[in-house]
Tab-separated table of C-alpha atoms and ligand atoms in Angstrom:
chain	number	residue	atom	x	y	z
A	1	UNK	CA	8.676	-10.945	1.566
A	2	UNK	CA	11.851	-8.990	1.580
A	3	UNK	CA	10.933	-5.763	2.397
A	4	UNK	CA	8.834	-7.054	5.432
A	5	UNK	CA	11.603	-9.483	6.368
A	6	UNK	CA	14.402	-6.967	6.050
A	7	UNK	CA	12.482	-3.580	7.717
A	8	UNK	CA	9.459	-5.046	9.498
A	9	UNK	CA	8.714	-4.946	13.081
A	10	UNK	CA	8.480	-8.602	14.563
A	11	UNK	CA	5.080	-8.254	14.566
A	12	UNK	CA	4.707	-7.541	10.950
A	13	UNK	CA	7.396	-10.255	10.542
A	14	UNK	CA	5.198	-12.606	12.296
A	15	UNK	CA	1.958	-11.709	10.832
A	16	UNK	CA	2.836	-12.276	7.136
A	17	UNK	CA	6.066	-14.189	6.658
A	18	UNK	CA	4.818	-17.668	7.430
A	19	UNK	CA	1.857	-17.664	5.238
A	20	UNK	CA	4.029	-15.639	2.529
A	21	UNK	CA	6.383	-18.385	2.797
A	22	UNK	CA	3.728	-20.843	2.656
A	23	UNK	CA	2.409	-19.929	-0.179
A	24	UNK	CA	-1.156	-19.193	1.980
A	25	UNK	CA	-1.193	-15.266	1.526
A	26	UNK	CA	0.395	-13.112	-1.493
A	27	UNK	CA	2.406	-9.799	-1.804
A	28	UNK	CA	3.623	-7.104	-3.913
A	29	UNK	CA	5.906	-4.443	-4.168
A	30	UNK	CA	4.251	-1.374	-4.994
A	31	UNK	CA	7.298	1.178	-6.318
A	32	UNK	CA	6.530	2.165	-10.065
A	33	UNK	CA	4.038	5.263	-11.016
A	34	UNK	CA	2.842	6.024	-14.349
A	35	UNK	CA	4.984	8.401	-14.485
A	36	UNK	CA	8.108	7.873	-12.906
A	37	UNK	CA	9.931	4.466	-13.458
A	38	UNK	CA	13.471	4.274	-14.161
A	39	UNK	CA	13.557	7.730	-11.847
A	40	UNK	CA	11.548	6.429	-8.704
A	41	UNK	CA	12.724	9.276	-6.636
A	42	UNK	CA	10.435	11.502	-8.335
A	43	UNK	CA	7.444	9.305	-6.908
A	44	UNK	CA	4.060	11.533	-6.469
A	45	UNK	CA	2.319	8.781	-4.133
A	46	UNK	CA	2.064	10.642	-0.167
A	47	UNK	CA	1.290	9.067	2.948
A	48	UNK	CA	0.037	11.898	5.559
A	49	UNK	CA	0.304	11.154	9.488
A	50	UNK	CA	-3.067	11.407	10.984
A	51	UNK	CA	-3.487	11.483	15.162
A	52	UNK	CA	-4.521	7.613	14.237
A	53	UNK	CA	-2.550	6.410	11.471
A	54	UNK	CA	-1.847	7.572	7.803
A	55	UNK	CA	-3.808	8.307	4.565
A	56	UNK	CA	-2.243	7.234	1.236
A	57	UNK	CA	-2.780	8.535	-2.142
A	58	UNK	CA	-1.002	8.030	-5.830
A	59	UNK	CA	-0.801	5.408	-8.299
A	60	UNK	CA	1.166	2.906	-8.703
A	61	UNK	CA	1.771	0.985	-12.258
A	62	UNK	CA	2.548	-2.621	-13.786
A	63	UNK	CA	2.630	-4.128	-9.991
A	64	UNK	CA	3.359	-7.888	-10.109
A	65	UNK	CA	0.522	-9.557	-8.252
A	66	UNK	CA	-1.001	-6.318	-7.009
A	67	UNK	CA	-4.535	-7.471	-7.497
A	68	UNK	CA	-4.531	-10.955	-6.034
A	69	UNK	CA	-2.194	-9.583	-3.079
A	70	UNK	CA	-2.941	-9.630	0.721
A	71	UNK	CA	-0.658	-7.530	1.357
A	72	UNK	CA	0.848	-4.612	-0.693
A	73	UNK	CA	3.850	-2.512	0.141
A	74	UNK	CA	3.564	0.711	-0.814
A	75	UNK	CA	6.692	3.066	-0.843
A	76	UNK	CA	5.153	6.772	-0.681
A	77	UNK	CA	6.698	10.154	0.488
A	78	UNK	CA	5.770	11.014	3.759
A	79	UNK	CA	4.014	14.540	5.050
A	80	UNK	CA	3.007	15.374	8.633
A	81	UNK	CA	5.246	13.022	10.595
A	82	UNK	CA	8.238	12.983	12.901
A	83	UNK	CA	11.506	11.357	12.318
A	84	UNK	CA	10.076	8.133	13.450
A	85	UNK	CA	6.781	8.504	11.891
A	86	UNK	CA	4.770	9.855	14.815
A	87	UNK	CA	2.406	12.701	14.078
A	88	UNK	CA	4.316	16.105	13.781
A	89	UNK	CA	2.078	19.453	14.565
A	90	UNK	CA	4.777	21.202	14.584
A	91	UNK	CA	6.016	20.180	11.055
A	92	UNK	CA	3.181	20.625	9.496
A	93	UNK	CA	2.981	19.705	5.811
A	94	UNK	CA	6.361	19.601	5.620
A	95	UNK	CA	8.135	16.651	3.028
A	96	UNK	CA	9.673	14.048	5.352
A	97	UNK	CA	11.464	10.857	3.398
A	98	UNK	CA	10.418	7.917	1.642
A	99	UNK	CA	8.937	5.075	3.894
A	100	UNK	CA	7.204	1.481	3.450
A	101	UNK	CA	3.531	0.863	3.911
A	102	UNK	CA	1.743	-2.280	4.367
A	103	UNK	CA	-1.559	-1.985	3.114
A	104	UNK	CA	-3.725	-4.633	3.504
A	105	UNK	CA	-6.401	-5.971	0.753
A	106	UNK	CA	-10.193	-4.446	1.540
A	107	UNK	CA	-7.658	-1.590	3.300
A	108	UNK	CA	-10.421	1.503	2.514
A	109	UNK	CA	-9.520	3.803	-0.269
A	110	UNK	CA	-7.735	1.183	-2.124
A	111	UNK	CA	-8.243	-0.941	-4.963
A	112	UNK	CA	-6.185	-2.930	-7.487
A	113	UNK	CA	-7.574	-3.301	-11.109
A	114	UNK	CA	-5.653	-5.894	-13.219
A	115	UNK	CA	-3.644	-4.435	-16.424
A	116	UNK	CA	-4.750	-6.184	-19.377
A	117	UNK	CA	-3.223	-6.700	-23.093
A	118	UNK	CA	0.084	-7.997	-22.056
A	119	UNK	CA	2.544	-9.684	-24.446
A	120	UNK	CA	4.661	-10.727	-22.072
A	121	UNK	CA	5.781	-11.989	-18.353
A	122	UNK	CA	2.193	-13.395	-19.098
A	123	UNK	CA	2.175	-15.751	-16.578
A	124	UNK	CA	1.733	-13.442	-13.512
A	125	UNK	CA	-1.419	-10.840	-13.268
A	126	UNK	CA	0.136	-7.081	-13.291
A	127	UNK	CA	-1.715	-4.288	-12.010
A	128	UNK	CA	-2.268	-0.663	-10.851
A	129	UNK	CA	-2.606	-0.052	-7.191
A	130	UNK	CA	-5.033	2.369	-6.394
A	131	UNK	CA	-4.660	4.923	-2.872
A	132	UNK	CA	-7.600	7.303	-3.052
A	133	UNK	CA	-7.370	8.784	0.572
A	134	UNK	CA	-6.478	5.217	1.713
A	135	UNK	CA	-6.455	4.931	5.619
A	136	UNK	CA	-3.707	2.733	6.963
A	137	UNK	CA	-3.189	2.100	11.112
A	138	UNK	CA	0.139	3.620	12.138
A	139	UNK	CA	1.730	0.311	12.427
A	140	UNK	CA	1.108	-0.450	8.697
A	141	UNK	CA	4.751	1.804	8.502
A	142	UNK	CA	7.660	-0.407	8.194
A	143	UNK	CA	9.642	1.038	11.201
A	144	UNK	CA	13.496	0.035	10.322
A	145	UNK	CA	13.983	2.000	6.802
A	146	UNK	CA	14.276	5.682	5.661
A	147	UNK	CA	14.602	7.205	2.356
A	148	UNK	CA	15.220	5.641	-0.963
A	149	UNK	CA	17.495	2.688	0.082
A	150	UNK	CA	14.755	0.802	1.365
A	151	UNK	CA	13.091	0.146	-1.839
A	152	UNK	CA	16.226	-0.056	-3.843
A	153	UNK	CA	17.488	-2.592	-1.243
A	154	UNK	CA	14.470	-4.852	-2.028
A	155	UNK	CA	15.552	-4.650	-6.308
A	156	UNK	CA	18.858	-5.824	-4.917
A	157	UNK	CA	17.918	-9.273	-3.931
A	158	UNK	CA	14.834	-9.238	-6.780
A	159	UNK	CA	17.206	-8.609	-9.506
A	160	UNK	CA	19.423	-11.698	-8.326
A	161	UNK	CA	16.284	-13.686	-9.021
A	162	UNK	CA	16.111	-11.986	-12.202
A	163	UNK	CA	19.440	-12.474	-13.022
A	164	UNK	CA	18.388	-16.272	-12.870
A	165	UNK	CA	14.659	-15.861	-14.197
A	166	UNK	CA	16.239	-14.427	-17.532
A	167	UNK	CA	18.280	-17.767	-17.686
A	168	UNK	CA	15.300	-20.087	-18.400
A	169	UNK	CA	13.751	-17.671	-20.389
A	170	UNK	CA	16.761	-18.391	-23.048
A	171	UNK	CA	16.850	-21.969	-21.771
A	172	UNK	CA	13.362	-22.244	-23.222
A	173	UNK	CA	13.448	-20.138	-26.309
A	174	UNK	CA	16.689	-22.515	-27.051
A	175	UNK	CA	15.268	-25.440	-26.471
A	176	UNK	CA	11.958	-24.667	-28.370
A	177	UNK	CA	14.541	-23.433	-31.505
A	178	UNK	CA	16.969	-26.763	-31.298
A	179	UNK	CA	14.129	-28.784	-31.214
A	180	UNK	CA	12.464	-27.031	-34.121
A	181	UNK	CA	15.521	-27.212	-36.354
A	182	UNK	CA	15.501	-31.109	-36.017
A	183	UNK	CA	11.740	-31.882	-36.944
A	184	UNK	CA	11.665	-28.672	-39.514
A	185	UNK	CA	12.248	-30.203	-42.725
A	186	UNK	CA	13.399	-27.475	-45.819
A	187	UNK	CA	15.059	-28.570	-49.156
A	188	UNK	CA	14.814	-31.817	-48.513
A	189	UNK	CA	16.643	-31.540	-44.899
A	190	UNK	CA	16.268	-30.830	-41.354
A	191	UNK	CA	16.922	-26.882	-41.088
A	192	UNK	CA	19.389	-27.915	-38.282
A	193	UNK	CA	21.052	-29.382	-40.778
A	194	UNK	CA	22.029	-26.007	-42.319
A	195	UNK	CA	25.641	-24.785	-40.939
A	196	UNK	CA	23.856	-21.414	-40.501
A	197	UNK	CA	21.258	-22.786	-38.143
A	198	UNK	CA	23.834	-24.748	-36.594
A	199	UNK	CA	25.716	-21.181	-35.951
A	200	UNK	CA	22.618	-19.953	-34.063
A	201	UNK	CA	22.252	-22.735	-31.729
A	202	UNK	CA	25.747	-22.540	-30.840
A	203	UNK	CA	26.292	-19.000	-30.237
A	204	UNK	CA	22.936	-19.729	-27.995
A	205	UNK	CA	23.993	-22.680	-25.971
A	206	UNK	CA	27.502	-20.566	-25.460
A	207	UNK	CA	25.687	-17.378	-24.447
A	208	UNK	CA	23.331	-19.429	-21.901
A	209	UNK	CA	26.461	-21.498	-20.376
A	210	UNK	CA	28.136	-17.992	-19.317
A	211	UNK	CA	25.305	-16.906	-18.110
A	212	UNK	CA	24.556	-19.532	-15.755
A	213	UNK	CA	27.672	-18.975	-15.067
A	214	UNK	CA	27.480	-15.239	-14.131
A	215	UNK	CA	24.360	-16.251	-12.047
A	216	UNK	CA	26.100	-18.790	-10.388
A	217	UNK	CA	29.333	-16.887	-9.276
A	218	UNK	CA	26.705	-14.883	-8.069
A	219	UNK	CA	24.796	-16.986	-5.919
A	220	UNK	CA	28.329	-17.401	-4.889
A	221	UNK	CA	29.079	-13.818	-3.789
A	222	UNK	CA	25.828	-13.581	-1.968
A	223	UNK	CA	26.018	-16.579	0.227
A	224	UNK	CA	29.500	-15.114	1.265
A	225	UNK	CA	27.687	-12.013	1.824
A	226	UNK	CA	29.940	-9.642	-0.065
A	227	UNK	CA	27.641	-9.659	-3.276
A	228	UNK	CA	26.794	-5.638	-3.561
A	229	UNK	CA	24.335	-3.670	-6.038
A	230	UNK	CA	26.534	-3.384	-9.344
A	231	UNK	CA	27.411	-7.112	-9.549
A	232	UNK	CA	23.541	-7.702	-9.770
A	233	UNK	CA	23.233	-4.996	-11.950
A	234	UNK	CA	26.362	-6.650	-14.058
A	235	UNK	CA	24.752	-10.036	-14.191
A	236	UNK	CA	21.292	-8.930	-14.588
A	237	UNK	CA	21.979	-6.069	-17.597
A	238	UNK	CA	23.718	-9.539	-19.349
A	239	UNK	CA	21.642	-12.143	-18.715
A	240	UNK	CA	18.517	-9.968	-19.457
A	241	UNK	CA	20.279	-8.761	-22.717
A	242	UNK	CA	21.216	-12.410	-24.278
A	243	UNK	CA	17.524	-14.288	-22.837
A	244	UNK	CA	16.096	-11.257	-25.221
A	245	UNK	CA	18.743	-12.182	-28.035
A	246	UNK	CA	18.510	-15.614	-28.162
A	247	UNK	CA	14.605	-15.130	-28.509
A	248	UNK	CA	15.262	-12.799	-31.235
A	249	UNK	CA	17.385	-15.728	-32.994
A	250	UNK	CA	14.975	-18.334	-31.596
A	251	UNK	CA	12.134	-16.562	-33.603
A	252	UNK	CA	14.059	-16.813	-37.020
A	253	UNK	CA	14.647	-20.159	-36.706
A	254	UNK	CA	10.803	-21.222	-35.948
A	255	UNK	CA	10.634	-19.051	-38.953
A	256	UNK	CA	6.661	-17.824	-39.224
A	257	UNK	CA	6.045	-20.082	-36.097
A	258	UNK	CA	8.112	-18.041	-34.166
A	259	UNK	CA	5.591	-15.146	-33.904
A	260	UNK	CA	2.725	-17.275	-32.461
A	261	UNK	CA	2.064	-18.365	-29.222
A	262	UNK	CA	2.026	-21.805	-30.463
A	263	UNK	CA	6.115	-21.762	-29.052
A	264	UNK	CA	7.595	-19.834	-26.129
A	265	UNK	CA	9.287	-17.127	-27.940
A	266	UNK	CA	7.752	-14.157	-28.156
A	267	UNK	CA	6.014	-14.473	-24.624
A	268	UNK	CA	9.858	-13.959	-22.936
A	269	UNK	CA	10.367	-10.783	-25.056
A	270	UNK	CA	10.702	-8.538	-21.704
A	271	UNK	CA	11.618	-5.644	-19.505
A	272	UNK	CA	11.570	-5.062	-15.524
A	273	UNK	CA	13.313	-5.142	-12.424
A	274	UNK	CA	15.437	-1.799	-14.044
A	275	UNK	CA	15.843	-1.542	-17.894
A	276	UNK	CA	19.531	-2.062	-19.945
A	277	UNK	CA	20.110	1.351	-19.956
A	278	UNK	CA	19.879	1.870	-16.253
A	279	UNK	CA	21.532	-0.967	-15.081
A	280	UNK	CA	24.547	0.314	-17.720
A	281	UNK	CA	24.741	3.766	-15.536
A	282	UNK	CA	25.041	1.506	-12.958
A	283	UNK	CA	27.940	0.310	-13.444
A	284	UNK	CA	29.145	3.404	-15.384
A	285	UNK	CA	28.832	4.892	-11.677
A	286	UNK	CA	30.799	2.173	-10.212
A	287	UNK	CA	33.642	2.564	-12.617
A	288	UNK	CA	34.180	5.952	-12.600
A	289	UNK	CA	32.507	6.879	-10.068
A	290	UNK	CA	30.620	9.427	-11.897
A	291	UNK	CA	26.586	9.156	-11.545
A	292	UNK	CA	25.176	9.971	-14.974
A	293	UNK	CA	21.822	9.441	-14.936
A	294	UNK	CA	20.550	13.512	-15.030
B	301	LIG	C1	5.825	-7.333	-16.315
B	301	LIG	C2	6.318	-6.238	-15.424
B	301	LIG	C3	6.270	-6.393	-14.038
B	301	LIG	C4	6.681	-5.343	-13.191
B	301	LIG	N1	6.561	-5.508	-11.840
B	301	LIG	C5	6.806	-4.447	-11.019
B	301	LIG	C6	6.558	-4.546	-9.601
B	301	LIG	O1	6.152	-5.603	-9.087
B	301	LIG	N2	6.761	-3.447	-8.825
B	301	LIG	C7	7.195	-2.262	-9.328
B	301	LIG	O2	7.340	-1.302	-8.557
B	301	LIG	N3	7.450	-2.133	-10.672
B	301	LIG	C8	7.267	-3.200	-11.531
B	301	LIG	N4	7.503	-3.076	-12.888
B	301	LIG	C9	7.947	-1.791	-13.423
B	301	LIG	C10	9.391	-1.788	-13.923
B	301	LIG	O3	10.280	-1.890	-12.862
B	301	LIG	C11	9.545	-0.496	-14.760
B	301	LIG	O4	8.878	-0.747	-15.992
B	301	LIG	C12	10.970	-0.120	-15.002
B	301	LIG	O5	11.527	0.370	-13.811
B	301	LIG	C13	11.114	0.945	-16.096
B	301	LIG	O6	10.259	2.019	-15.875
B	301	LIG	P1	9.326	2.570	-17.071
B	301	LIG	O7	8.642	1.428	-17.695
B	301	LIG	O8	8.489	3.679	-16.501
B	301	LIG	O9	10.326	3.149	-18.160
B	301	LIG	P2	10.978	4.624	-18.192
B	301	LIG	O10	11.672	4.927	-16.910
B	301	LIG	O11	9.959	5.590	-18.686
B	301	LIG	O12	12.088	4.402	-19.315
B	301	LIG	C14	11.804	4.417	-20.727
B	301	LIG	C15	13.135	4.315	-21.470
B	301	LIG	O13	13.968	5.437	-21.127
B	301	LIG	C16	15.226	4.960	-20.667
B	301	LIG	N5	15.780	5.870	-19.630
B	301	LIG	C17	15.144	6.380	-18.539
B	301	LIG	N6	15.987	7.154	-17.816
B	301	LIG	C18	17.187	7.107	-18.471
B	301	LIG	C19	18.480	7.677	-18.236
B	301	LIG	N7	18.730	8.445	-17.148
B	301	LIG	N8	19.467	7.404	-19.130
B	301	LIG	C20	19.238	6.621	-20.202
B	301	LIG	N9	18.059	6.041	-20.497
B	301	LIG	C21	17.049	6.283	-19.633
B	301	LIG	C22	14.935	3.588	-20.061
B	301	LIG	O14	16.107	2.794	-19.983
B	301	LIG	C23	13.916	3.042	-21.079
B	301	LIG	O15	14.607	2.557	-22.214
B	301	LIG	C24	7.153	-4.124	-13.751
B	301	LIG	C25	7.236	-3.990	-15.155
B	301	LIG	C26	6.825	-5.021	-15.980
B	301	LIG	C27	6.898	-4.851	-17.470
């Protein structure tokens, strides 16, 4: 909803944020290729002005929802088109910036196949989106973004949720571990009963509490309106790394339990929304002020 909310035109506002609020229609947010991720600049996917609209084409990979969407938005480099998107002669092919698409499901040219064999985040369908010569109208554009910012914008406010999402991952994998260690019964005892178990569910409860914390200080930021980019990427980079730490300890205590899907361990084992390693040249950037990501 973001991305239509934030650099739609009222009429695309109008057409799809009701009944994506409601629940009655659903989006994604088409950004990742095969074979640039962490690096989305590098994105192959083109949308050329026509006199009547725009044709897409690329691929897009592990898109949450892609295949049950209504409506996609597809971030593609455009060709062919004026500053404001209007068809360009006189530019010819030339490379103009990245811009938002809404393309809309049965759109022609483009499908959506499902990505199967997940182990994780297996809750929500993931899937490729397909643009082979797609034809959009030329009011699929989103009219009030250029350039990268718009979909890095949208990862903003998704990585909040994720900062939160990651949260009740460990919240789970704790609970299903604490609850384990009093019904397990080894050598006689409960294996809570062991002072090293015990150790794990503190340091767990501990990590959780600060990061509900984080998250909430957060929230906090944002409602003033002063949260920017590298808090989220602060809070997210932690909260992602302890929900995947505490399932790591969660596992050892459910001992050879732990690997089935019997208990919700291994099934929040996961990475999106921008991996450690990015998020930590995140902030490296913001602290020195020094980009290293090339
Ligand atoms: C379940 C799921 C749902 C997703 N949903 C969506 C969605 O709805 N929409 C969407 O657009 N995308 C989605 N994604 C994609 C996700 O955002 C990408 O997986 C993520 O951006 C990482 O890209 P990649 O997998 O291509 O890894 P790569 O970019 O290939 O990275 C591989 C490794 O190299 C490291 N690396 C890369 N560059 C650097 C560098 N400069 N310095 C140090 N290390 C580096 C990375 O940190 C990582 O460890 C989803 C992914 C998953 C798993």
């Amino acid at each position: 909803m973001y991305p239509i909310f934030a650099y739609g035109s009222e009429e695309q506002r109008r057409r799809w944020l009701p009944k994506l609020a409601a629940g009655e229609a659903v989006g994604c947010f088409g950004l990742t290729e095969p074979d640039f991720g962490s690096n989305p600049a590098g994105m192959r996917t083109v949308a050329r002005r026509t006199p009547s609209g725009w044709v897409l084409n690329g691929t897009k990979m592990w898109i949450t929802n892609g295949t049950i969407s209504d409506v996609s938005v597809v971030w593609a480099k455009t060709r062919g088109a004026g500053p404001d998107g209007e068809p360009s002669g006189d530019r010819g092919d030339a490379e103009g910036p990245i811009r938002g698409f809404l393309v809309e499901r049965g759109a022609k040219g483009f499908s959506a196949p499902e990505m199967h064999r997940k182990h994780s985040l297996r809750a929500s369908v993931t899937s490729e989106l397909v643009l082979d010569d797609c034809e959009v109208p030329a009011d699929a554009l989103l009219p009030n973004v250029k350039g990268l910012k718009g979909p890095l914008g949208c990862l903003t406010q998704a990585r909040y949720g994720i900062a939160w999402g990651a949260v009740g991952s460990a919240m789970a994998c704790y609970d299903a571990a604490a609850r384990y260690s009093r019904e397990r019964i080894q050598f006689g005892k409960p294996i809570g009963a062991f002072q090293l178990t015990q150790a794990k569910l503190a340091d767990m409860l501990t990590e959780i509490t600060k990061a509900q914390l984080l998250a909430w200080h957060l929230g906090r930021l944002k409602d003033a309106g002063t949260m920017r980019p590298a808090q989220v990427s602060l809070a997210k980079r932690n909260n992602v790394r302890i929900a995947l730490e505490i399932a790591r300890e969660a596992r050892t205590v459910l001992g050879a339990n732990g690997i089935t899907s019997e208990y919700p361990v291994m099934r929040h084992a996961n990475t999106y929304e921008g991996t450690h390693e990015i998020h930590t040249l995140v902030l490296g950037q913001d602290i020195t002020g020094i980009p290293a990501y090339e």
